[in-house]
């Protein structure tokens, strides 16, 4: 029997001692307070579904400047990278060999004219004699033939002179349009006009408007065609687009992410989808009065391909993915969490369209998603959607 302070304890006393000791254990801790979680209300509004396409800029007109005759480059009459005017002299090629051909051709013309004059004189002298039977008909026919041949010789000499003058004019290379010219491919003193020497000496581009060429896949082509191409009212069955309705409904984003301030429209497109790449090529023009955008830059074209009416949207960060299933954490009236699967639509900046599984006005959690479970009770902190999406109207989602 146990002994306490030298005295034995009875069974009843022992039980009383155990009960007293048990009553002294610390109480259980209270449950943790609900988590403070930011939530937003799902909104419903009309949404423009956009398509972004990567392309490359080019001049609305790009013309190669070619050396059409062979010779030594004598001068360059422009500043590289600067604007040029239509008809402005750009290059000169040594003209002496071509001037000599002109002089030679002029000599042939003079000789042909002299022969024609002699032939005509002979014919005029023989014709009355033939009428008087003083000479034979054969003599008359010979004089007429020599006269006709002289006319042909003069025409050939004139054609040769014209060809020589054309080649001589090619020694002065002029700009075919107003535009900007690039860096010359040849320097003064080089022999040009024949491979392997430069034939294309430069390019003149018109950068206002600036043109962007981009390619899209078959699926995106169908979306773009319904929105842009089918709306163009062609003037005739030959595809003449003169007078067609063209709306500036495209945006251009430059390589640094900035938005070009001038909208654009589709100006041209291919006749068929490329069977090798499965892509369809399109071109769009954008006003470029300042000349900021140059040919050869990479750019991104954005266009609206669909408008959704009353689309349900929430912030993208409110969506969680688990093994390919997308879920949101809906906050009920009693502040309890319901984990709900949803079907996602297109993304719009920081928002995401919800195709099904969520209604406008329902609250969803936007933070602490890894700590939330089905049935969890939270302390919701309602956030104004405008603070998360700049395009949202003040008061939406609050």
Short mmCIF file of C-alpha atoms in Angstrom, two decimals:
data_model
loop_
_atom_site.label_atom_id
_atom_site.label_comp_id
_atom_site.label_asym_id
_atom_site.label_seq_id
_atom_site.Cartn_x
_atom_site.Cartn_y
_atom_site.Cartn_z
CA UNK A 1 0.00 0.00 0.00
CA UNK A 2 1.38 3.49 -0.89
CA UNK A 3 2.76 5.54 1.96
CA UNK A 4 2.38 9.36 2.15
CA UNK A 5 4.36 11.30 4.81
CA UNK A 6 5.01 8.04 6.67
CA UNK A 7 1.36 7.09 6.72
CA UNK A 8 -0.29 4.48 4.56
CA UNK A 9 -3.05 5.68 2.21
CA UNK A 10 -6.30 3.93 1.78
CA UNK A 11 -7.67 3.02 -1.64
CA UNK A 12 -10.28 5.75 -1.34
CA UNK A 13 -7.68 8.35 -0.49
CA UNK A 14 -5.54 7.28 -3.43
CA UNK A 15 -8.42 7.72 -5.88
CA UNK A 16 -9.15 11.16 -4.47
CA UNK A 17 -5.52 12.15 -4.94
CA UNK A 18 -5.47 10.99 -8.59
CA UNK A 19 -8.67 12.91 -9.34
CA UNK A 20 -7.21 16.06 -7.81
CA UNK A 21 -4.05 15.77 -9.86
CA UNK A 22 -6.10 15.21 -13.08
CA UNK A 23 -8.11 18.34 -12.40
CA UNK A 24 -4.92 20.40 -12.50
CA UNK A 25 -4.07 19.63 -16.27
CA UNK A 26 -4.00 22.73 -18.60
CA UNK A 27 -7.16 23.44 -20.70
CA UNK A 28 -7.25 22.77 -24.47
CA UNK A 29 -6.25 25.84 -26.64
CA UNK A 30 -9.10 27.65 -28.45
CA UNK A 31 -9.47 27.13 -32.24
CA UNK A 32 -7.42 29.55 -34.43
CA UNK A 33 -9.26 32.62 -35.72
CA UNK A 34 -10.47 32.61 -39.37
CA UNK A 35 -7.91 33.62 -41.98
CA UNK A 36 -8.13 37.13 -43.39
CA UNK A 37 -8.44 36.50 -47.14
CA UNK A 38 -8.89 39.02 -49.95
CA UNK A 39 -11.87 38.26 -52.16
CA UNK A 40 -13.50 39.86 -55.23
CA UNK A 41 -16.91 39.56 -56.81
CA UNK A 42 -17.14 38.01 -60.26
CA UNK A 43 -18.33 40.59 -62.77
CA UNK A 44 -20.29 40.35 -66.01
CA UNK A 45 -19.55 42.75 -68.83
CA UNK A 46 -19.01 42.85 -72.59
CA UNK A 47 -15.49 41.77 -73.49
CA UNK A 48 -13.45 42.04 -76.68
CA UNK A 49 -11.49 38.87 -77.43
CA UNK A 50 -8.21 39.84 -79.08
CA UNK A 51 -5.62 37.96 -81.08
CA UNK A 52 -1.93 38.88 -80.96
CA UNK A 53 0.21 38.10 -84.00
CA UNK A 54 3.95 38.59 -84.40
CA UNK A 55 5.10 40.17 -87.64
CA UNK A 56 7.79 42.28 -89.25
CA UNK A 57 7.52 45.83 -90.53
CA UNK A 58 8.25 46.81 -94.09
CA UNK A 59 7.76 49.90 -96.18
CA UNK A 60 4.38 50.35 -97.79
CA UNK A 61 6.54 50.64 -100.91
CA UNK A 62 10.05 49.07 -101.07
CA UNK A 63 11.88 49.56 -104.36
CA UNK A 64 15.37 48.22 -105.06
CA UNK A 65 17.71 50.65 -106.81
CA UNK A 66 19.52 48.71 -109.53
CA UNK A 67 22.42 49.45 -111.82
CA UNK A 68 20.87 48.82 -115.25
CA UNK A 69 24.14 49.24 -117.11
CA UNK A 70 27.66 48.15 -116.31
CA UNK A 71 30.32 50.64 -115.41
CA UNK A 72 32.34 52.35 -112.72
CA UNK A 73 30.36 54.20 -110.05
CA UNK A 74 31.26 57.85 -110.45
CA UNK A 75 29.32 59.58 -107.67
CA UNK A 76 26.76 59.14 -104.88
CA UNK A 77 24.36 62.08 -104.76
CA UNK A 78 22.46 61.47 -101.49
CA UNK A 79 22.96 61.13 -97.75
CA UNK A 80 22.48 57.58 -96.57
CA UNK A 81 19.46 57.04 -94.34
CA UNK A 82 17.87 60.37 -95.35
CA UNK A 83 14.68 61.20 -97.25
CA UNK A 84 14.86 61.49 -101.01
CA UNK A 85 12.43 62.92 -103.58
CA UNK A 86 11.01 61.31 -106.68
CA UNK A 87 13.30 62.08 -109.64
CA UNK A 88 16.27 62.97 -107.44
CA UNK A 89 19.61 61.74 -108.79
CA UNK A 90 21.00 59.04 -106.51
CA UNK A 91 24.01 57.60 -108.39
CA UNK A 92 25.98 58.36 -111.52
CA UNK A 93 27.91 55.76 -113.51
CA UNK A 94 30.82 56.74 -115.77
CA UNK A 95 28.93 58.02 -118.87
CA UNK A 96 31.80 58.23 -121.39
CA UNK A 97 31.41 54.74 -122.95
CA UNK A 98 27.67 55.28 -123.35
CA UNK A 99 28.10 58.81 -124.71
CA UNK A 100 30.41 57.36 -127.35
CA UNK A 101 27.72 54.86 -128.36
CA UNK A 102 25.26 57.72 -128.74
CA UNK A 103 27.66 59.61 -131.02
CA UNK A 104 28.24 56.45 -133.06
CA UNK A 105 24.50 55.89 -133.39
CA UNK A 106 24.01 59.52 -134.46
CA UNK A 107 26.55 58.91 -137.24
CA UNK A 108 24.58 55.89 -138.46
CA UNK A 109 21.43 57.99 -138.53
CA UNK A 110 23.16 60.70 -140.56
CA UNK A 111 24.52 58.09 -142.98
CA UNK A 112 21.08 56.50 -143.36
CA UNK A 113 19.49 59.88 -144.04
CA UNK A 114 22.07 60.59 -146.77
CA UNK A 115 21.43 57.23 -148.39
CA UNK A 116 17.69 57.89 -148.22
CA UNK A 117 18.13 61.30 -149.84
CA UNK A 118 20.19 59.78 -152.69
CA UNK A 119 17.70 56.98 -153.18
CA UNK A 120 14.84 59.46 -153.34
CA UNK A 121 16.69 61.61 -155.84
CA UNK A 122 17.36 58.59 -158.06
CA UNK A 123 13.73 57.55 -157.85
CA UNK A 124 12.47 61.04 -158.67
CA UNK A 125 14.78 61.17 -161.73
CA UNK A 126 13.93 57.70 -163.03
CA UNK A 127 10.14 57.82 -162.58
CA UNK A 128 9.44 60.44 -165.35
CA UNK A 129 11.89 58.70 -167.66
CA UNK A 130 10.07 55.43 -167.12
CA UNK A 131 6.78 57.15 -167.99
CA UNK A 132 8.33 58.26 -171.28
CA UNK A 133 9.69 54.75 -171.88
CA UNK A 134 13.22 56.20 -171.80
CA UNK A 135 14.28 53.63 -169.20
CA UNK A 136 13.04 50.16 -168.54
CA UNK A 137 10.53 49.18 -165.88
CA UNK A 138 13.32 47.17 -164.29
CA UNK A 139 15.31 50.35 -163.68
CA UNK A 140 12.26 51.93 -162.04
CA UNK A 141 11.69 48.90 -159.81
CA UNK A 142 15.36 48.94 -158.75
CA UNK A 143 15.19 52.62 -157.80
CA UNK A 144 11.99 52.07 -155.85
CA UNK A 145 13.57 49.13 -153.96
CA UNK A 146 16.65 51.15 -153.07
CA UNK A 147 14.42 53.93 -151.77
CA UNK A 148 12.34 51.55 -149.63
CA UNK A 149 15.50 49.92 -148.27
CA UNK A 150 16.91 53.33 -147.36
CA UNK A 151 13.75 54.10 -145.36
CA UNK A 152 14.23 50.85 -143.44
CA UNK A 153 17.90 51.58 -142.82
CA UNK A 154 17.02 55.01 -141.40
CA UNK A 155 14.42 53.50 -139.08
CA UNK A 156 16.96 50.92 -137.83
CA UNK A 157 19.57 53.63 -137.27
CA UNK A 158 17.06 55.74 -135.33
CA UNK A 159 16.17 52.72 -133.15
CA UNK A 160 19.86 52.12 -132.48
CA UNK A 161 20.26 55.77 -131.50
CA UNK A 162 17.25 55.57 -129.19
CA UNK A 163 18.68 52.46 -127.51
CA UNK A 164 22.03 54.18 -127.04
CA UNK A 165 20.33 57.23 -125.53
CA UNK A 166 18.34 55.00 -123.14
CA UNK A 167 21.50 53.26 -121.96
CA UNK A 168 23.16 56.67 -121.60
CA UNK A 169 20.25 57.82 -119.41
CA UNK A 170 20.79 54.78 -117.15
CA UNK A 171 24.11 56.27 -116.09
CA UNK A 172 22.06 58.67 -113.95
CA UNK A 173 20.08 56.58 -111.44
CA UNK A 174 17.11 58.47 -109.99
CA UNK A 175 14.71 57.81 -107.15
CA UNK A 176 11.40 56.38 -108.42
CA UNK A 177 9.38 57.59 -105.38
CA UNK A 178 9.47 59.88 -102.39
CA UNK A 179 10.85 57.94 -99.46
CA UNK A 180 13.90 57.13 -97.39
CA UNK A 181 17.07 55.56 -98.76
CA UNK A 182 19.35 53.19 -96.91
CA UNK A 183 23.08 52.51 -96.84
CA UNK A 184 24.67 52.10 -100.24
CA UNK A 185 25.87 48.63 -101.24
CA UNK A 186 28.61 50.12 -103.45
CA UNK A 187 31.13 52.90 -103.09
CA UNK A 188 32.49 55.39 -105.58
CA UNK A 189 34.99 53.75 -107.92
CA UNK A 190 33.48 50.25 -107.79
CA UNK A 191 32.45 48.45 -110.96
CA UNK A 192 28.71 47.82 -110.75
CA UNK A 193 25.95 46.26 -112.78
CA UNK A 194 27.34 42.76 -113.19
CA UNK A 195 27.78 39.89 -110.75
CA UNK A 196 29.67 39.42 -108.50
CA UNK A 197 29.78 43.22 -108.29
CA UNK A 198 26.73 44.99 -106.86
CA UNK A 199 23.64 45.13 -109.03
CA UNK A 200 21.15 46.22 -106.35
CA UNK A 201 22.78 49.36 -105.02
CA UNK A 202 20.22 50.40 -102.43
CA UNK A 203 16.55 50.46 -101.42
CA UNK A 204 14.11 53.34 -101.27
CA UNK A 205 11.24 52.76 -98.85
CA UNK A 206 8.09 54.68 -98.11
CA UNK A 207 7.51 54.35 -94.37
CA UNK A 208 4.27 56.30 -94.11
CA UNK A 209 2.18 54.30 -93.84
CA UNK A 210 4.29 51.50 -92.40
CA UNK A 211 3.25 48.00 -93.40
CA UNK A 212 3.40 44.92 -91.17
CA UNK A 213 3.47 41.42 -92.64
CA UNK A 214 2.43 38.55 -90.37
CA UNK A 215 1.38 34.92 -90.69
CA UNK A 216 -1.41 33.11 -88.87
CA UNK A 217 -2.44 29.49 -88.58
CA UNK A 218 -5.60 28.08 -90.15
CA UNK A 219 -7.70 28.37 -87.00
CA UNK A 220 -6.77 32.00 -86.41
CA UNK A 221 -7.29 32.70 -90.09
CA UNK A 222 -10.93 31.67 -89.81
CA UNK A 223 -11.40 33.95 -86.81
CA UNK A 224 -9.70 36.87 -88.55
CA UNK A 225 -11.57 36.27 -91.80
CA UNK A 226 -14.97 36.43 -90.15
CA UNK A 227 -14.12 39.67 -88.39
CA UNK A 228 -12.08 41.51 -91.04
CA UNK A 229 -12.02 39.94 -94.48
CA UNK A 230 -15.68 39.05 -94.96
CA UNK A 231 -16.64 42.63 -94.10
CA UNK A 232 -14.72 44.07 -97.03
CA UNK A 233 -17.13 44.91 -99.81
CA UNK A 234 -15.17 44.20 -102.98
CA UNK A 235 -15.93 46.38 -105.98
CA UNK A 236 -15.98 43.55 -108.48
CA UNK A 237 -15.33 39.84 -109.10
CA UNK A 238 -11.72 40.56 -110.07
CA UNK A 239 -10.90 41.35 -106.42
CA UNK A 240 -10.58 45.10 -106.90
CA UNK A 241 -10.58 46.52 -103.38
CA UNK A 242 -10.93 50.13 -104.47
CA UNK A 243 -13.80 51.61 -102.53
CA UNK A 244 -13.90 48.70 -100.09
CA UNK A 245 -14.76 49.49 -96.50
CA UNK A 246 -11.56 49.60 -94.43
CA UNK A 247 -11.78 50.26 -90.72
CA UNK A 248 -8.78 51.10 -88.56
CA UNK A 249 -9.37 48.30 -86.08
CA UNK A 250 -5.88 46.93 -85.50
CA UNK A 251 -3.27 47.95 -82.93
CA UNK A 252 0.50 47.83 -83.32
CA UNK A 253 2.81 47.10 -80.39
CA UNK A 254 6.49 47.80 -80.91
CA UNK A 255 9.46 45.74 -79.77
CA UNK A 256 9.71 47.59 -76.45
CA UNK A 257 6.05 46.85 -75.65
CA UNK A 258 4.77 50.36 -76.34
CA UNK A 259 1.57 50.92 -78.31
CA UNK A 260 1.90 52.69 -81.67
CA UNK A 261 -0.48 55.66 -81.41
CA UNK A 262 -2.04 55.13 -84.84
CA UNK A 263 -4.45 52.24 -85.55
CA UNK A 264 -4.30 50.28 -88.77
CA UNK A 265 -6.25 48.03 -91.10
CA UNK A 266 -5.62 44.99 -93.26
CA UNK A 267 -4.52 46.02 -96.72
CA UNK A 268 -3.52 42.74 -98.41
CA UNK A 269 -3.56 39.02 -97.88
CA UNK A 270 -2.45 35.87 -99.64
CA UNK A 271 -4.58 33.95 -102.11
CA UNK A 272 -4.20 30.60 -100.34
CA UNK A 273 -2.86 28.97 -97.20
CA UNK A 274 0.73 27.79 -97.57
CA UNK A 275 0.49 23.97 -97.62
CA UNK A 276 4.07 23.60 -96.40
CA UNK A 277 3.79 25.74 -93.28
CA UNK A 278 0.02 25.71 -92.84
CA UNK A 279 0.02 29.49 -92.41
CA UNK A 280 -1.78 32.37 -94.09
CA UNK A 281 0.06 35.63 -94.78
CA UNK A 282 -1.58 39.02 -94.24
CA UNK A 283 -0.41 42.65 -94.36
CA UNK A 284 -1.72 45.68 -92.50
CA UNK A 285 -0.95 49.39 -92.87
CA UNK A 286 -0.48 51.84 -89.98
CA UNK A 287 -0.03 55.58 -90.28
CA UNK A 288 3.53 56.57 -89.39
CA UNK A 289 3.77 60.35 -89.86
CA UNK A 290 6.74 60.77 -87.51
CA UNK A 291 8.73 57.99 -89.17
CA UNK A 292 9.40 56.36 -85.79
CA UNK A 293 8.70 52.85 -87.06
CA UNK A 294 11.25 51.64 -89.62
CA UNK A 295 11.15 48.77 -92.05
CA UNK A 296 12.62 45.53 -90.71
CA UNK A 297 11.45 45.88 -87.10
CA UNK A 298 9.65 43.08 -85.28
CA UNK A 299 6.22 44.09 -84.04
CA UNK A 300 3.01 42.64 -82.63
CA UNK A 301 -0.37 43.21 -84.24
CA UNK A 302 -3.48 42.97 -82.07
CA UNK A 303 -7.01 42.72 -83.40
CA UNK A 304 -10.44 42.03 -81.94
CA UNK A 305 -11.75 38.72 -83.29
CA UNK A 306 -14.86 38.34 -81.12
CA UNK A 307 -17.04 40.31 -78.71
CA UNK A 308 -18.53 38.41 -75.76
CA UNK A 309 -21.65 39.89 -74.20
CA UNK A 310 -22.02 39.71 -70.39
CA UNK A 311 -18.96 37.53 -70.00
CA UNK A 312 -18.27 36.41 -66.40
CA UNK A 313 -14.74 37.42 -65.39
CA UNK A 314 -12.49 37.12 -62.36
CA UNK A 315 -8.79 37.85 -61.77
CA UNK A 316 -6.49 35.24 -63.28
CA UNK A 317 -4.75 34.76 -59.93
CA UNK A 318 -8.05 33.52 -58.44
CA UNK A 319 -7.79 30.35 -60.54
CA UNK A 320 -5.88 27.30 -59.28
CA UNK A 321 -4.92 24.30 -61.41
CA UNK A 322 -4.69 20.74 -60.15
CA UNK A 323 -3.82 17.99 -62.64
CA UNK A 324 -5.38 19.87 -65.50
CA UNK A 325 -8.53 20.79 -63.58
CA UNK A 326 -9.13 24.48 -62.95
CA UNK A 327 -10.70 25.45 -59.64
CA UNK A 328 -11.85 28.57 -57.83
CA UNK A 329 -12.52 29.05 -54.12
CA UNK A 330 -16.04 30.44 -53.79
CA UNK A 331 -16.95 32.22 -50.55
CA UNK A 332 -20.50 31.48 -49.40
CA UNK A 333 -22.86 33.69 -47.41
CA UNK A 334 -21.57 32.10 -44.19
CA UNK A 335 -17.97 32.85 -45.26
CA UNK A 336 -17.23 29.16 -45.82
CA UNK A 337 -15.16 28.01 -48.76
CA UNK A 338 -16.51 25.90 -51.58
CA UNK A 339 -13.91 24.51 -53.99
CA UNK A 340 -15.54 24.57 -57.42
CA UNK A 341 -14.33 23.38 -60.82
CA UNK A 342 -14.72 25.86 -63.67
CA UNK A 343 -14.19 25.99 -67.43
CA UNK A 344 -11.86 28.77 -68.52
CA UNK A 345 -12.23 31.09 -71.48
CA UNK A 346 -9.76 33.54 -73.01
CA UNK A 347 -7.53 35.77 -70.87
CA UNK A 348 -8.02 39.53 -70.94
CA UNK A 349 -5.00 41.25 -69.41
CA UNK A 350 -5.23 40.36 -65.69
CA UNK A 351 -8.73 38.90 -65.94
CA UNK A 352 -9.97 35.53 -67.14
CA UNK A 353 -13.34 34.73 -68.67
CA UNK A 354 -15.19 31.88 -66.95
CA UNK A 355 -17.20 29.86 -69.43
CA UNK A 356 -19.08 27.82 -66.83
CA UNK A 357 -19.06 27.01 -63.12
CA UNK A 358 -19.38 30.55 -61.73
CA UNK A 359 -22.01 33.27 -61.75
CA UNK A 360 -21.60 37.03 -61.70
CA UNK A 361 -21.75 38.45 -58.17
CA UNK A 362 -20.28 35.37 -56.47
CA UNK A 363 -17.23 36.02 -54.33
CA UNK A 364 -13.95 34.21 -54.94
CA UNK A 365 -10.69 34.21 -53.00
CA UNK A 366 -7.65 35.77 -54.71
CA UNK A 367 -4.92 34.93 -52.16
CA UNK A 368 -3.90 32.14 -49.81
CA UNK A 369 -5.30 29.51 -52.13
CA UNK A 370 -2.90 26.83 -50.93
CA UNK A 371 -4.22 27.21 -47.36
CA UNK A 372 -7.90 26.96 -48.23
CA UNK A 373 -9.91 23.76 -48.06
CA UNK A 374 -13.50 22.82 -48.78
CA UNK A 375 -15.54 24.02 -45.79
CA UNK A 376 -12.88 26.36 -44.42
CA UNK A 377 -14.28 29.50 -42.79
CA UNK A 378 -12.50 32.75 -43.56
CA UNK A 379 -12.75 36.41 -42.76
CA UNK A 380 -13.29 37.88 -46.26
CA UNK A 381 -11.77 41.23 -47.16
CA UNK A 382 -13.61 42.47 -50.28
CA UNK A 383 -11.30 44.14 -52.82
CA UNK A 384 -12.38 46.54 -55.57
CA UNK A 385 -11.76 44.87 -58.94
CA UNK A 386 -10.67 48.22 -60.40
CA UNK A 387 -7.52 48.01 -58.28
CA UNK A 388 -6.64 44.75 -60.01
CA UNK A 389 -7.80 45.50 -63.57
CA UNK A 390 -7.30 49.03 -64.94
CA UNK A 391 -10.08 48.46 -67.50
CA UNK A 392 -12.68 47.68 -64.85
CA UNK A 393 -15.10 50.43 -63.93
CA UNK A 394 -14.85 51.85 -60.39
CA UNK A 395 -17.09 49.88 -58.08
CA UNK A 396 -17.05 46.64 -60.09
CA UNK A 397 -16.43 43.70 -57.79
CA UNK A 398 -16.93 45.70 -54.59
#
